[in-house]
Amino acid sequence: MSVSELFEEARTGLKSLFVGLGITGKAFCQPQVTVIYPKEEVDNLSTFRGHVELVGKEDDPSVPRCVACGACVKACPSDCLTILCPVPAKEGQEDAPVVMGPAPQKGSKTPGAVIVDFSLCSLCGQCAKTCPVDSLRFSDNPYMVALDRKEFRIDLMARLKRQAEEE
């Protein structure tokens, strides 16, 4: 390598260094964005994406809009959603206990249980996008903490009923 080539390389490197320092300097002079929790509260939760939750009907918020079609389960790449529906009793077995099976079930338009395993969820939103009746949305709860992974299996039907009772 000749001296002129070495000088050119150093000049290019210094230019890149000063461009980077300029960007860093501008960011350093901007107002702070980080919130020091728990001294300060987060105020922009409208854009936060927590786990998915069911949306209730307008006339009865404790009943989900879900029609148990299973589209969200099929669309989920993480396989974290489970929809269980009551399986219709066979002839002569009407007195048998209700058995739950995976959605969709013939003749069943309401889910018996909707469970999300938040420890597996990638928050991609495919379930909410594919739902034909818009029965899924993201929660705005940023304070989900647990010591055991099993606590991240959330029964969305029970959660919807609790939310309806609180309102």
Backbone as ProteinMPNN parsed JSONL, in Angstrom:
{"seq_chain_A": "MSVSELFEEARTGLKSLFVGLGITGKAFCQPQVTVIYPKEEVDNLSTFRGHVELVGKEDDPSVPRCVACGACVKACPSDCLTILCPVPAKEGQEDAPVVMGPAPQKGSKTPGAVIVDFSLCSLCGQCAKTCPVDSLRFSDNPYMVALDRKEFRIDLMARLKRQAEEE", "coords_chain_A": {"N_chain_A": [[0.839, -1.174, 0.0], [0.578, 2.163, -0.877], [1.727, 5.391, 0.279], [-0.056, 7.453, -0.371], [-2.439, 6.029, -0.759], [-2.822, 5.043, 1.819], [-3.147, 7.448, 3.213], [-5.558, 8.288, 2.047], [-7.328, 6.283, 2.937], [-7.258, 6.802, 5.721], [-8.35, 9.357, 5.758], [-10.976, 8.838, 4.845], [-11.859, 7.17, 6.921], [-11.726, 8.955, 9.106], [-13.633, 10.828, 8.345], [-15.963, 9.272, 8.454], [-15.953, 8.733, 11.196], [-16.403, 11.3, 12.301], [-18.956, 11.872, 11.251], [-20.48, 9.933, 12.591], [-20.038, 10.775, 15.259], [-21.351, 13.222, 15.118], [-24.046, 12.451, 14.786], [-24.403, 11.082, 17.222], [-23.973, 13.214, 18.991], [-26.183, 14.889, 18.417], [-28.3, 13.221, 19.284], [-27.635, 13.054, 21.949], [-28.201, 15.583, 22.875], [-30.935, 15.727, 22.761], [-34.218, 15.597, 24.399], [-34.745, 13.443, 27.258], [-36.022, 10.141, 26.871], [-36.407, 7.794, 28.185], [-38.179, 6.231, 30.797], [-38.042, 6.339, 34.241], [-38.799, 3.804, 36.037], [-40.031, 2.731, 39.161], [-40.571, 5.372, 39.698], [-41.674, 7.105, 37.839], [-44.574, 7.02, 35.746], [-45.647, 5.219, 32.854], [-46.989, 6.832, 30.07], [-47.888, 6.48, 27.479], [-49.492, 4.207, 26.622], [-51.165, 3.475, 24.592], [-49.998, 2.503, 22.313], [-48.805, 0.214, 23.128], [-48.171, -3.279, 22.99], [-49.457, -5.849, 24.486], [-50.3, -9.128, 25.709], [-52.707, -11.013, 23.725], [-56.235, -10.396, 23.903], [-59.701, -11.142, 24.434], [-62.469, -9.571, 22.777], [-65.438, -8.213, 23.9], [-68.99, -8.511, 23.208], [-71.093, -5.765, 22.111], [-73.649, -5.507, 23.287], [-73.52, -7.307, 25.437], [-70.87, -7.312, 27.315], [-69.521, -9.395, 28.615], [-69.631, -11.61, 27.082], [-67.887, -13.092, 24.476], [-67.083, -11.87, 21.144], [-66.236, -13.845, 19.549], [-66.577, -16.512, 17.234], [-65.719, -19.051, 17.238], [-64.276, -20.133, 15.042], [-61.687, -20.874, 14.545], [-59.735, -19.677, 12.999], [-57.774, -17.94, 13.995], [-56.166, -19.643, 15.487], [-55.091, -21.27, 13.507], [-53.618, -19.37, 12.109], [-51.63, -18.582, 13.832], [-48.197, -18.447, 14.237], [-46.669, -19.231, 16.387], [-48.05, -21.096, 17.752], [-49.559, -20.652, 20.107], [-52.16, -20.222, 20.86], [-55.249, -21.618, 21.961], [-58.385, -22.87, 21.29], [-61.219, -24.124, 22.703], [-64.162, -25.97, 22.229], [-67.539, -26.916, 23.086], [-68.22, -30.289, 22.514], [-70.687, -31.702, 20.507], [-73.163, -33.811, 21.949], [-73.594, -37.322, 21.414], [-76.268, -39.27, 19.984], [-78.466, -40.491, 22.423], [-76.704, -40.026, 24.461], [-77.139, -37.701, 25.877], [-77.144, -36.985, 28.559], [-74.553, -37.159, 29.355], [-71.418, -35.823, 30.625], [-70.246, -32.566, 29.567], [-68.023, -32.468, 26.919], [-64.969, -31.071, 25.889], [-63.546, -29.929, 22.852], [-61.101, -29.257, 20.242], [-61.42, -26.175, 18.364], [-62.602, -25.699, 15.003], [-65.867, -26.891, 15.927], [-68.522, -28.91, 14.78], [-71.625, -27.341, 14.591], [-71.145, -25.725, 16.789], [-70.949, -22.457, 17.841], [-69.936, -20.853, 19.762], [-67.148, -20.339, 21.851], [-65.889, -22.554, 24.381], [-63.659, -22.322, 25.93], [-60.886, -20.153, 25.743], [-57.553, -20.05, 25.4], [-54.418, -18.57, 25.908], [-50.965, -18.931, 25.624], [-48.773, -16.971, 26.875], [-46.066, -17.079, 27.201], [-45.119, -18.251, 24.941], [-45.954, -16.651, 22.869], [-45.252, -14.521, 20.118], [-46.07, -11.981, 19.64], [-46.884, -11.15, 17.112], [-49.29, -10.563, 15.872], [-50.827, -11.877, 13.974], [-53.034, -13.45, 14.614], [-54.998, -11.61, 15.443], [-55.268, -10.161, 13.075], [-56.344, -12.026, 11.276], [-58.797, -12.719, 12.311], [-62.175, -13.037, 11.608], [-64.294, -11.677, 12.799], [-63.264, -9.676, 14.347], [-62.55, -10.261, 17.08], [-60.33, -10.325, 18.675], [-57.787, -8.455, 20.334], [-54.907, -6.482, 21.272], [-53.727, -6.407, 24.611], [-53.332, -3.721, 26.988], [-51.685, -3.979, 29.154], [-48.831, -3.479, 30.773], [-47.655, -4.53, 32.983], [-47.205, -7.278, 33.516], [-46.133, -9.834, 35.369], [-44.472, -12.73, 36.519], [-43.457, -15.577, 38.468], [-43.418, -18.14, 37.681], [-43.555, -20.073, 34.759], [-45.954, -21.251, 34.055], [-47.898, -19.516, 34.887], [-48.26, -17.792, 32.83], [-50.077, -18.873, 31.112], [-53.034, -17.957, 30.021], [-56.436, -17.746, 30.656], [-58.591, -16.563, 28.521], [-61.354, -16.248, 28.372], [-62.236, -16.216, 31.067], [-60.837, -13.946, 31.859], [-62.094, -11.975, 30.279], [-64.668, -12.027, 31.393], [-64.083, -11.153, 34.023], [-63.18, -8.538, 33.434], [-65.535, -7.431, 32.431], [-67.145, -7.454, 34.705], [-65.806, -5.63, 36.306], [-66.276, -3.21, 35.066]], "CA_chain_A": [[0.0, 0.0, 0.0], [1.386, 3.386, -0.969], [1.443, 6.427, 1.271], [-1.26, 8.178, -0.79], [-3.599, 5.161, -0.486], [-2.961, 5.019, 3.272], [-3.704, 8.747, 3.582], [-6.956, 8.293, 1.598], [-8.055, 5.417, 3.873], [-7.366, 7.513, 6.999], [-9.284, 10.468, 5.554], [-12.322, 8.248, 4.777], [-12.184, 6.705, 8.27], [-11.979, 10.117, 9.964], [-14.916, 11.408, 7.941], [-16.985, 8.394, 9.013], [-15.937, 8.94, 12.637], [-17.046, 12.578, 12.623], [-20.391, 11.738, 10.956], [-21.03, 9.184, 13.722], [-20.027, 11.651, 16.434], [-22.401, 14.231, 14.938], [-25.332, 11.799, 15.087], [-24.425, 10.841, 18.664], [-24.119, 14.509, 19.652], [-27.584, 15.325, 18.282], [-29.119, 12.381, 20.158], [-27.27, 13.376, 23.321], [-28.812, 16.868, 23.228], [-32.4, 15.609, 22.728], [-34.77, 15.305, 25.724], [-34.716, 12.042, 27.662], [-37.232, 9.388, 26.552], [-36.5, 6.692, 29.129], [-38.952, 6.463, 32.01], [-37.432, 5.671, 35.386], [-39.884, 3.124, 36.742], [-41.421, 3.098, 39.416], [-40.724, 6.779, 40.06], [-42.519, 7.727, 36.83], [-45.482, 6.095, 35.078], [-45.675, 5.265, 31.395], [-48.244, 7.487, 29.684], [-48.253, 6.236, 26.081], [-49.83, 2.79, 26.518], [-52.04, 3.209, 23.446], [-49.235, 1.772, 21.301], [-48.205, -0.969, 23.742], [-48.75, -4.557, 22.576], [-49.343, -6.93, 25.459], [-50.889, -10.368, 25.2], [-54.007, -10.824, 23.087], [-57.4, -10.585, 24.757], [-60.971, -11.204, 23.709], [-63.312, -8.383, 22.749], [-66.816, -8.579, 24.193], [-70.057, -7.953, 22.379], [-71.553, -4.461, 22.586], [-74.823, -5.65, 24.154], [-73.12, -8.056, 26.626], [-69.409, -7.336, 27.258], [-68.933, -10.6, 29.192], [-69.706, -12.647, 26.048], [-66.967, -12.697, 23.402], [-67.556, -11.84, 19.759], [-65.654, -15.029, 18.907], [-67.515, -17.503, 16.684], [-65.01, -20.332, 17.335], [-63.966, -20.65, 13.708], [-60.343, -21.433, 14.586], [-58.823, -19.001, 12.066], [-56.646, -17.385, 14.746], [-55.297, -20.764, 15.869], [-54.376, -21.69, 12.294], [-52.723, -18.297, 11.671], [-50.587, -18.33, 14.835], [-46.955, -19.171, 13.957], [-46.079, -19.697, 17.639], [-48.932, -22.137, 18.286], [-49.796, -20.313, 21.513], [-53.597, -20.09, 21.091], [-56.067, -22.82, 21.988], [-59.824, -22.631, 21.435], [-61.951, -25.361, 22.961], [-65.603, -25.83, 22.07], [-68.283, -28.096, 23.52], [-68.467, -31.288, 21.469], [-72.089, -32.123, 20.594], [-73.38, -35.166, 22.464], [-74.136, -38.284, 20.454], [-77.632, -39.706, 20.312], [-78.553, -41.362, 23.568], [-75.731, -39.629, 25.484], [-77.416, -36.298, 26.207], [-76.881, -36.759, 29.978], [-73.115, -37.272, 29.593], [-70.792, -34.515, 30.871], [-69.829, -31.833, 28.373], [-66.639, -32.71, 26.52], [-64.435, -29.966, 25.104], [-62.653, -30.32, 21.771], [-60.532, -28.095, 19.545], [-62.288, -25.482, 17.396], [-64.056, -25.565, 15.033], [-66.698, -28.073, 16.129], [-69.78, -28.805, 14.041], [-72.771, -26.878, 15.371], [-70.743, -24.876, 17.908], [-70.607, -21.094, 17.425], [-69.366, -20.127, 20.891], [-66.051, -21.096, 22.471], [-66.009, -22.905, 25.789], [-62.446, -21.795, 26.554], [-59.863, -19.595, 24.85], [-56.355, -19.988, 26.228], [-53.198, -18.108, 25.241], [-49.729, -19.139, 26.384], [-48.021, -15.75, 26.585], [-44.636, -17.382, 27.175], [-44.795, -18.676, 23.583], [-46.437, -15.658, 21.909], [-44.247, -13.619, 19.548], [-46.731, -10.681, 19.488], [-46.865, -10.801, 15.684], [-50.589, -10.004, 15.518], [-51.504, -12.625, 12.905], [-54.33, -13.92, 15.116], [-55.93, -10.481, 15.417], [-55.501, -9.779, 11.679], [-57.144, -13.015, 10.541], [-60.105, -12.936, 12.939], [-63.196, -12.452, 10.743], [-65.254, -10.862, 13.547], [-62.484, -8.756, 15.185], [-62.756, -10.592, 18.488], [-59.057, -10.284, 19.392], [-57.005, -7.221, 20.325], [-53.785, -6.545, 22.201], [-53.979, -5.785, 25.905], [-52.432, -2.607, 27.281], [-51.162, -4.239, 30.484], [-47.378, -3.667, 30.72], [-47.178, -4.974, 34.292], [-47.415, -8.709, 33.657], [-44.949, -10.412, 35.974], [-44.728, -14.027, 37.15], [-42.277, -16.341, 38.842], [-43.543, -19.46, 37.084], [-43.983, -20.003, 33.36], [-47.346, -21.703, 33.971], [-48.773, -18.371, 35.152], [-48.461, -17.077, 31.579], [-51.198, -19.484, 30.396], [-54.135, -17.073, 30.417], [-57.773, -18.102, 30.202], [-59.131, -15.292, 28.03], [-62.796, -16.162, 28.686], [-62.33, -15.781, 32.463], [-60.355, -12.558, 31.895], [-63.143, -11.127, 29.715], [-65.754, -11.926, 32.388], [-63.595, -10.273, 35.102], [-63.163, -7.163, 32.949], [-66.928, -6.976, 32.315], [-67.64, -7.22, 36.061], [-65.15, -4.426, 36.84], [-66.802, -1.994, 34.411]], "C_chain_A": [[0.89, 1.246, 0.0], [0.933, 4.392, 0.093], [0.166, 7.177, 0.905], [-2.52, 7.341, -0.539], [-3.876, 5.103, 1.012], [-3.593, 6.322, 3.761], [-5.189, 8.821, 3.214], [-7.826, 7.442, 2.534], [-8.274, 6.122, 5.204], [-8.367, 8.652, 6.891], [-10.725, 9.948, 5.531], [-12.773, 7.79, 6.164], [-12.499, 7.856, 9.21], [-13.317, 10.775, 9.629], [-16.065, 10.595, 8.543], [-17.089, 8.574, 10.529], [-16.672, 10.227, 13.016], [-18.543, 12.578, 12.302], [-21.074, 11.014, 12.111], [-21.086, 10.007, 14.988], [-21.097, 12.735, 16.339], [-23.773, 13.663, 15.265], [-25.468, 11.563, 16.587], [-24.626, 12.15, 19.424], [-25.544, 15.038, 19.575], [-28.485, 14.538, 19.213], [-28.86, 12.704, 21.623], [-27.958, 14.657, 23.792], [-30.341, 16.814, 23.231], [-32.915, 15.318, 24.14], [-34.815, 13.795, 25.979], [-36.059, 11.365, 27.396], [-37.461, 8.281, 27.579], [-37.274, 7.1, 30.373], [-38.302, 5.675, 33.136], [-38.555, 5.097, 36.235], [-39.347, 2.632, 38.079], [-41.626, 4.543, 39.812], [-41.648, 7.519, 39.105], [-43.396, 6.647, 36.2], [-45.406, 6.282, 33.566], [-47.017, 5.861, 30.977], [-48.673, 7.203, 28.248], [-48.574, 4.752, 25.848], [-50.731, 2.472, 25.328], [-51.315, 2.425, 22.36], [-48.595, 0.508, 21.859], [-48.933, -2.226, 23.284], [-48.456, -5.6, 23.641], [-49.916, -8.191, 24.851], [-52.238, -10.082, 24.548], [-55.102, -11.049, 24.117], [-58.647, -10.566, 23.901], [-61.7, -9.875, 23.798], [-64.747, -8.852, 22.98], [-67.797, -7.948, 23.226], [-70.526, -6.633, 22.968], [-72.716, -4.601, 23.574], [-74.509, -6.412, 25.446], [-71.601, -8.214, 26.618], [-68.764, -8.579, 27.868], [-68.966, -11.774, 28.22], [-68.806, -12.228, 24.889], [-67.63, -12.681, 22.034], [-67.166, -13.119, 19.011], [-66.73, -16.016, 18.455], [-66.859, -18.883, 16.602], [-64.722, -20.95, 15.972], [-62.573, -21.267, 13.641], [-59.351, -20.772, 13.648], [-57.594, -18.457, 12.784], [-55.649, -18.479, 15.131], [-54.465, -21.219, 14.676], [-53.344, -20.652, 11.867], [-51.536, -18.09, 12.61], [-49.325, -19.133, 14.533], [-46.317, -19.755, 15.212], [-46.877, -20.827, 18.285], [-49.218, -21.897, 19.77], [-51.283, -20.164, 21.847], [-54.281, -21.446, 21.062], [-57.517, -22.4, 22.168], [-60.484, -23.985, 21.599], [-63.434, -25.079, 22.886], [-66.296, -27.068, 22.624], [-68.538, -29.023, 22.331], [-69.919, -31.736, 21.604], [-72.205, -33.571, 21.061], [-73.971, -36.058, 21.377], [-75.519, -38.7, 20.901], [-77.604, -40.702, 21.449], [-77.58, -41.01, 24.683], [-75.91, -38.176, 25.896], [-77.09, -35.972, 27.658], [-75.393, -36.823, 30.317], [-72.524, -35.887, 29.862], [-70.296, -33.889, 29.564], [-68.338, -32.075, 28.132], [-66.192, -31.544, 25.644], [-63.464, -30.513, 24.065], [-62.129, -29.099, 21.063], [-61.502, -27.501, 18.536], [-61.762, -25.744, 16.0], [-64.743, -26.92, 15.233], [-68.001, -27.859, 15.387], [-70.904, -28.369, 14.974], [-72.416, -25.966, 16.533], [-70.295, -23.517, 17.392], [-70.048, -20.262, 18.572], [-68.25, -20.963, 21.502], [-66.357, -21.409, 23.925], [-64.826, -22.362, 26.572], [-61.508, -21.276, 25.465], [-58.642, -19.362, 25.721], [-55.187, -19.521, 25.375], [-52.027, -18.381, 26.181], [-48.799, -17.989, 26.019], [-46.519, -16.002, 26.573], [-44.187, -17.849, 25.792], [-45.094, -17.604, 22.536], [-45.308, -14.746, 21.428], [-44.811, -12.228, 19.282], [-46.758, -10.217, 18.035], [-48.191, -10.205, 15.223], [-51.331, -10.74, 14.427], [-52.883, -13.099, 13.351], [-55.371, -12.802, 15.029], [-56.259, -10.057, 13.981], [-56.446, -10.738, 10.966], [-58.527, -13.229, 11.135], [-61.198, -12.264, 12.102], [-64.196, -11.545, 11.471], [-64.573, -9.889, 14.51], [-62.691, -9.008, 16.675], [-61.462, -10.614, 19.295], [-58.413, -8.915, 19.249], [-55.848, -7.405, 21.299], [-54.153, -5.835, 23.494], [-52.995, -4.634, 26.095], [-51.854, -2.735, 28.688], [-49.647, -4.476, 30.407], [-46.814, -4.292, 31.99], [-47.413, -6.46, 34.526], [-46.116, -9.355, 34.135], [-45.338, -11.739, 36.617], [-43.408, -14.697, 37.48], [-42.272, -17.72, 38.187], [-44.098, -19.32, 35.676], [-45.45, -20.398, 33.178], [-48.338, -20.552, 34.189], [-49.033, -17.543, 33.89], [-49.47, -17.769, 30.666], [-52.453, -18.775, 30.882], [-55.432, -17.576, 29.818], [-58.476, -16.8, 29.808], [-60.622, -15.142, 28.302], [-62.986, -15.656, 30.118], [-61.886, -14.328, 32.592], [-61.415, -11.598, 31.371], [-64.291, -10.947, 30.715], [-65.341, -11.045, 33.556], [-63.609, -8.81, 34.677], [-64.575, -6.605, 32.842], [-67.515, -6.677, 33.685], [-67.056, -5.946, 36.657], [-65.723, -3.143, 36.26], [-68.155, -1.622, 34.913]], "O_chain_A": [[1.832, 1.352, 0.785], [-0.119, 4.236, 0.713], [-0.621, 7.507, 1.791], [-3.555, 7.883, -0.151], [-5.034, 5.114, 1.431], [-4.471, 6.303, 4.623], [-5.99, 9.355, 3.981], [-8.937, 7.842, 2.882], [-9.368, 6.048, 5.764], [-9.143, 8.893, 7.816], [-11.605, 10.559, 6.137], [-13.927, 7.992, 6.543], [-13.422, 7.764, 10.02], [-14.04, 11.221, 10.52], [-17.021, 11.159, 9.075], [-18.189, 8.568, 11.081], [-17.473, 10.234, 13.951], [-19.32, 13.219, 13.009], [-22.138, 11.438, 12.563], [-22.074, 9.951, 15.72], [-21.682, 13.125, 17.349], [-24.573, 14.311, 15.94], [-26.527, 11.814, 17.162], [-25.373, 12.187, 20.402], [-26.061, 15.576, 20.554], [-29.35, 15.119, 19.869], [-29.772, 12.634, 22.446], [-28.264, 14.798, 24.976], [-30.982, 17.771, 23.666], [-32.158, 14.849, 24.99], [-34.909, 12.99, 25.052], [-37.112, 11.945, 27.663], [-38.602, 7.88, 27.809], [-37.056, 8.175, 30.932], [-38.042, 4.48, 32.996], [-39.175, 5.795, 37.036], [-38.224, 2.129, 38.096], [-42.724, 4.921, 40.219], [-42.333, 8.458, 39.51], [-42.996, 5.484, 36.133], [-45.134, 7.377, 33.075], [-48.064, 5.443, 31.471], [-49.743, 7.655, 27.839], [-47.985, 4.121, 24.97], [-51.03, 1.303, 25.083], [-51.96, 1.745, 21.561], [-47.906, -0.202, 21.127], [-50.161, -2.243, 23.198], [-47.363, -6.162, 23.699], [-50.01, -8.317, 23.63], [-52.842, -9.036, 24.789], [-54.924, -11.796, 25.079], [-58.648, -10.041, 22.788], [-61.562, -9.143, 24.778], [-65.211, -9.784, 22.324], [-67.482, -6.987, 22.523], [-70.383, -6.395, 24.167], [-72.763, -3.895, 24.581], [-75.171, -6.185, 26.458], [-71.083, -9.139, 25.992], [-67.571, -8.805, 27.663], [-68.39, -12.825, 28.502], [-68.947, -11.12, 24.371], [-68.611, -13.385, 21.795], [-67.723, -13.421, 17.956], [-67.667, -16.316, 19.194], [-67.397, -19.785, 15.96], [-64.905, -22.152, 15.778], [-62.307, -22.097, 12.771], [-58.228, -21.255, 13.509], [-56.489, -18.505, 12.242], [-54.437, -18.263, 15.103], [-53.279, -21.518, 14.815], [-52.302, -21.011, 11.319], [-50.539, -17.482, 12.218], [-49.358, -20.363, 14.565], [-45.507, -20.677, 15.119], [-46.426, -21.439, 19.253], [-49.133, -22.816, 20.585], [-51.628, -19.995, 23.016], [-53.945, -22.311, 20.254], [-57.841, -21.658, 23.096], [-60.338, -24.875, 20.761], [-63.913, -24.075, 23.413], [-65.713, -28.152, 22.635], [-69.011, -28.59, 21.28], [-70.347, -32.112, 22.695], [-71.448, -34.44, 20.628], [-74.744, -35.605, 20.533], [-75.897, -38.505, 22.056], [-76.813, -41.646, 21.443], [-77.618, -41.627, 25.748], [-74.938, -37.497, 26.226], [-76.791, -34.822, 27.978], [-75.013, -36.565, 31.46], [-73.058, -34.885, 29.387], [-69.974, -34.583, 28.599], [-67.511, -31.908, 29.028], [-66.932, -31.087, 24.773], [-62.675, -31.418, 24.336], [-62.654, -28.003, 21.258], [-62.302, -28.214, 17.93], [-60.567, -25.993, 15.837], [-64.26, -27.952, 14.768], [-68.529, -26.747, 15.366], [-71.106, -28.969, 16.03], [-73.318, -25.472, 17.21], [-69.363, -23.432, 16.592], [-69.72, -19.09, 18.383], [-68.398, -22.176, 21.651], [-67.006, -20.624, 24.616], [-64.963, -21.985, 27.736], [-61.362, -21.888, 24.406], [-58.685, -18.575, 26.666], [-54.983, -20.008, 24.263], [-52.093, -18.098, 27.378], [-48.124, -18.023, 24.99], [-45.77, -15.216, 25.991], [-42.99, -17.843, 25.502], [-44.546, -17.646, 21.434], [-44.509, -14.26, 22.228], [-44.102, -11.373, 18.751], [-46.666, -9.02, 17.762], [-48.213, -9.42, 14.275], [-52.38, -10.272, 13.986], [-53.808, -13.143, 12.541], [-56.498, -13.032, 14.588], [-57.383, -9.645, 13.695], [-57.258, -10.315, 10.144], [-59.361, -13.876, 10.502], [-61.157, -11.049, 11.904], [-64.871, -10.735, 10.835], [-65.228, -9.336, 15.394], [-62.974, -8.083, 17.437], [-61.497, -10.897, 20.493], [-58.478, -8.291, 18.19], [-55.817, -8.371, 22.061], [-54.809, -4.793, 23.478], [-51.953, -4.583, 25.442], [-51.566, -1.732, 29.34], [-49.219, -5.562, 30.016], [-45.614, -4.556, 32.064], [-47.786, -6.858, 35.63], [-45.13, -9.413, 33.401], [-46.419, -11.855, 37.196], [-42.379, -14.425, 36.861], [-41.238, -18.387, 38.145], [-45.011, -18.53, 35.438], [-46.111, -19.929, 32.251], [-49.478, -20.613, 33.727], [-49.922, -16.692, 33.879], [-49.701, -17.302, 29.551], [-52.883, -18.969, 32.018], [-55.519, -17.805, 28.612], [-58.902, -16.032, 30.671], [-61.108, -14.021, 28.448], [-63.805, -14.768, 30.358], [-62.485, -13.56, 33.345], [-61.619, -10.528, 31.944], [-64.822, -9.847, 30.864], [-66.154, -10.26, 34.044], [-63.998, -7.939, 35.455], [-64.796, -5.43, 33.131], [-68.304, -5.742, 33.823], [-67.725, -5.256, 37.426], [-65.661, -2.094, 36.902], [-68.728, -0.63, 34.463]]}, "name": "protein", "num_of_chains": 1, "seq": "MSVSELFEEARTGLKSLFVGLGITGKAFCQPQVTVIYPKEEVDNLSTFRGHVELVGKEDDPSVPRCVACGACVKACPSDCLTILCPVPAKEGQEDAPVVMGPAPQKGSKTPGAVIVDFSLCSLCGQCAKTCPVDSLRFSDNPYMVALDRKEFRIDLMARLKRQAEEE"}
